[in-house]
Amino acid sequence: MNDDPGSTGGPAHRSWWDRLGHMFSGEPRNREELVEELRAAQANGLLSKDTLTMVEGALKVTELSVDDVMVPRAQIVMISADSPLNDILAAVVESGHSRFPVHGEDKDEILGILLAKDLLKYFGDGEHFDIRAILRPAVLIPESMRLNVLLAEFRLTRNHMALVVDEYGGVAGLITIEDVLEQIVGEIDDEHDDEEEPTLMHAQPGGDWLVSALTPIADFNEQTGSTYSDEEFDTIGGMVTSEFGHLPEVGEEIAVGDYLFHVTEADDRRVQQFRVSPKPAQD
């Protein structure tokens, strides 16, 4: 290898490796600097976009606590231990869940967790049904527990669900291993999730559109009569972000073809929505 500073590696390439070496040198640094280096790696083709998203999600998990992502108490599907088998089966079928907290006299008295598969043995034999005999132990955790700590506990104990309790011991919410993993890898759909496709484009008065960044370019063309190519990018978000040349923030605007794309929603990982207006005619 040629160690000459003026070799063919190029200043930009060498500069990035210098920064990467600095990142792992053990010198003091903060999380923002780490994320900046990882994004630079992605921009230089050393990390895929999906990998960068997962790494950033893993870092984010260390900053979040259970109460940031839990299902609130009002939305939990609970089952009373005194419910007849037919009512329990109806609740299982309607909700599509596989695990259910079972309570006693009130919803703060958690007796255990019912797995839907454990009900199979009672089909046609409801006479001998005893829900208390098939309950699994419930895991109770505080609202303040960090998500990375909870994920480690889920892996160690092989549990998939935990009940979140407040400072008075009452049930505040529920969290599953899927809720935690979604913070790292993004939304995880299963066969019970609502399959109805969301509306990605909303027409506004005056000819503007509110457009989700996930809108396929072909759909945008169909709705607006535009002719953007979808050979390089599939979505409006990918196309417009590429035109910016960086991850834009809320309030930034750029003209692409016949339209102005104004960023109305974004986070630290992606653009989420644009306000799209016809580009004013030039005199």
PDB file of N, CA and C in Angstrom, residues 17 30 51 60-61 80 102 120 123 138 143 157 170 175 182 205 220 222 228 230 235 240 242 256 266 272 281:
ATOM      1  N   TRP A  17     -11.760   8.314   6.644  1.00  0.00           N
ATOM      2  CA  TRP A  17     -11.106   7.284   7.445  1.00  0.00           C
ATOM      3  C   TRP A  17     -10.401   7.887   8.647  1.00  0.00           C
ATOM      4  N   ASN A  30     -19.416  12.391  22.101  1.00  0.00           N
ATOM      5  CA  ASN A  30     -20.824  12.243  22.485  1.00  0.00           C
ATOM      6  C   ASN A  30     -21.567  11.441  21.418  1.00  0.00           C
ATOM      7  N   THR A  51     -29.306  -0.607   7.416  1.00  0.00           N
ATOM      8  CA  THR A  51     -28.409  -0.847   8.543  1.00  0.00           C
ATOM      9  C   THR A  51     -28.261   0.406   9.394  1.00  0.00           C
ATOM     10  N   LYS A  60     -31.346   4.749  19.932  1.00  0.00           N
ATOM     11  CA  LYS A  60     -32.526   5.425  20.455  1.00  0.00           C
ATOM     12  C   LYS A  60     -33.152   4.649  21.602  1.00  0.00           C
ATOM     13  N   VAL A  61     -33.105   3.302  21.507  1.00  0.00           N
ATOM     14  CA  VAL A  61     -33.708   2.452  22.529  1.00  0.00           C
ATOM     15  C   VAL A  61     -33.077   2.695  23.901  1.00  0.00           C
ATOM     16  N   SER A  80     -61.375 -11.193  32.383  1.00  0.00           N
ATOM     17  CA  SER A  80     -61.708 -11.485  33.777  1.00  0.00           C
ATOM     18  C   SER A  80     -61.612 -12.982  34.014  1.00  0.00           C
ATOM     19  N   VAL A 102     -54.924 -11.575  32.613  1.00  0.00           N
ATOM     20  CA  VAL A 102     -56.157 -12.038  33.269  1.00  0.00           C
ATOM     21  C   VAL A 102     -56.200 -11.437  34.667  1.00  0.00           C
ATOM     22  N   LEU A 120     -56.866 -24.357  23.315  1.00  0.00           N
ATOM     23  CA  LEU A 120     -57.213 -25.380  22.327  1.00  0.00           C
ATOM     24  C   LEU A 120     -57.677 -26.675  22.977  1.00  0.00           C
ATOM     25  N   PHE A 123     -61.548 -27.038  23.604  1.00  0.00           N
ATOM     26  CA  PHE A 123     -62.573 -27.052  22.566  1.00  0.00           C
ATOM     27  C   PHE A 123     -63.387 -28.344  22.696  1.00  0.00           C
ATOM     28  N   ALA A 138     -47.225 -13.518  35.331  1.00  0.00           N
ATOM     29  CA  ALA A 138     -47.164 -12.183  34.729  1.00  0.00           C
ATOM     30  C   ALA A 138     -45.878 -11.489  35.162  1.00  0.00           C
ATOM     31  N   GLU A 143     -42.700   1.844  35.110  1.00  0.00           N
ATOM     32  CA  GLU A 143     -42.788   2.714  33.930  1.00  0.00           C
ATOM     33  C   GLU A 143     -41.438   3.278  33.520  1.00  0.00           C
ATOM     34  N   THR A 157     -35.345 -14.110  30.019  1.00  0.00           N
ATOM     35  CA  THR A 157     -36.445 -14.875  30.609  1.00  0.00           C
ATOM     36  C   THR A 157     -37.340 -15.529  29.562  1.00  0.00           C
ATOM     37  N   GLY A 170     -50.646   0.078  40.564  1.00  0.00           N
ATOM     38  CA  GLY A 170     -51.738  -0.126  39.629  1.00  0.00           C
ATOM     39  C   GLY A 170     -51.223  -0.361  38.215  1.00  0.00           C
ATOM     40  N   ILE A 175     -46.566  -3.799  27.569  1.00  0.00           N
ATOM     41  CA  ILE A 175     -45.551  -3.698  26.526  1.00  0.00           C
ATOM     42  C   ILE A 175     -45.124  -5.092  26.104  1.00  0.00           C
ATOM     43  N   GLU A 182     -39.762  -2.804  17.395  1.00  0.00           N
ATOM     44  CA  GLU A 182     -40.208  -1.837  16.386  1.00  0.00           C
ATOM     45  C   GLU A 182     -39.476  -0.505  16.512  1.00  0.00           C
ATOM     46  N   PRO A 205     -57.088  22.997  -0.511  1.00  0.00           N
ATOM     47  CA  PRO A 205     -57.622  24.138  -1.277  1.00  0.00           C
ATOM     48  C   PRO A 205     -56.497  24.892  -1.990  1.00  0.00           C
ATOM     49  N   PHE A 220     -48.215   9.297  -7.350  1.00  0.00           N
ATOM     50  CA  PHE A 220     -48.171  10.759  -7.374  1.00  0.00           C
ATOM     51  C   PHE A 220     -48.400  11.253  -8.809  1.00  0.00           C
ATOM     52  N   GLU A 222     -49.989   9.774 -11.157  1.00  0.00           N
ATOM     53  CA  GLU A 222     -51.379   9.520 -11.548  1.00  0.00           C
ATOM     54  C   GLU A 222     -52.320  10.590 -10.998  1.00  0.00           C
ATOM     55  N   TYR A 228     -42.733  12.298 -13.198  1.00  0.00           N
ATOM     56  CA  TYR A 228     -41.474  11.968 -12.533  1.00  0.00           C
ATOM     57  C   TYR A 228     -41.100  10.504 -12.809  1.00  0.00           C
ATOM     58  N   ASP A 230     -39.643   6.837 -12.000  1.00  0.00           N
ATOM     59  CA  ASP A 230     -39.499   5.988 -10.823  1.00  0.00           C
ATOM     60  C   ASP A 230     -38.463   4.889 -11.065  1.00  0.00           C
ATOM     61  N   THR A 235     -40.288   6.060  -4.159  1.00  0.00           N
ATOM     62  CA  THR A 235     -41.192   6.943  -3.437  1.00  0.00           C
ATOM     63  C   THR A 235     -40.833   8.405  -3.627  1.00  0.00           C
ATOM     64  N   VAL A 240     -37.195  13.233  -3.518  1.00  0.00           N
ATOM     65  CA  VAL A 240     -36.987  14.612  -3.073  1.00  0.00           C
ATOM     66  C   VAL A 240     -35.778  14.723  -2.149  1.00  0.00           C
ATOM     67  N   SER A 242     -33.135  12.967  -2.273  1.00  0.00           N
ATOM     68  CA  SER A 242     -31.965  12.926  -3.148  1.00  0.00           C
ATOM     69  C   SER A 242     -31.706  14.295  -3.774  1.00  0.00           C
ATOM     70  N   VAL A 256     -38.683  20.635  -7.646  1.00  0.00           N
ATOM     71  CA  VAL A 256     -38.343  19.457  -8.450  1.00  0.00           C
ATOM     72  C   VAL A 256     -39.330  19.402  -9.604  1.00  0.00           C
ATOM     73  N   ALA A 266     -40.910  15.752   9.716  1.00  0.00           N
ATOM     74  CA  ALA A 266     -39.659  15.001   9.602  1.00  0.00           C
ATOM     75  C   ALA A 266     -39.145  14.716  11.003  1.00  0.00           C
ATOM     76  N   GLN A 272     -41.156  12.744   6.534  1.00  0.00           N
ATOM     77  CA  GLN A 272     -42.420  12.020   6.630  1.00  0.00           C
ATOM     78  C   GLN A 272     -43.522  12.606   5.746  1.00  0.00           C
ATOM     79  N   ALA A 281     -45.427  30.104 -12.252  1.00  0.00           N
ATOM     80  CA  ALA A 281     -44.958  30.346 -13.633  1.00  0.00           C
ATOM     81  C   ALA A 281     -44.008  31.536 -13.639  1.00  0.00           C
TER      82      ALA A 281
END
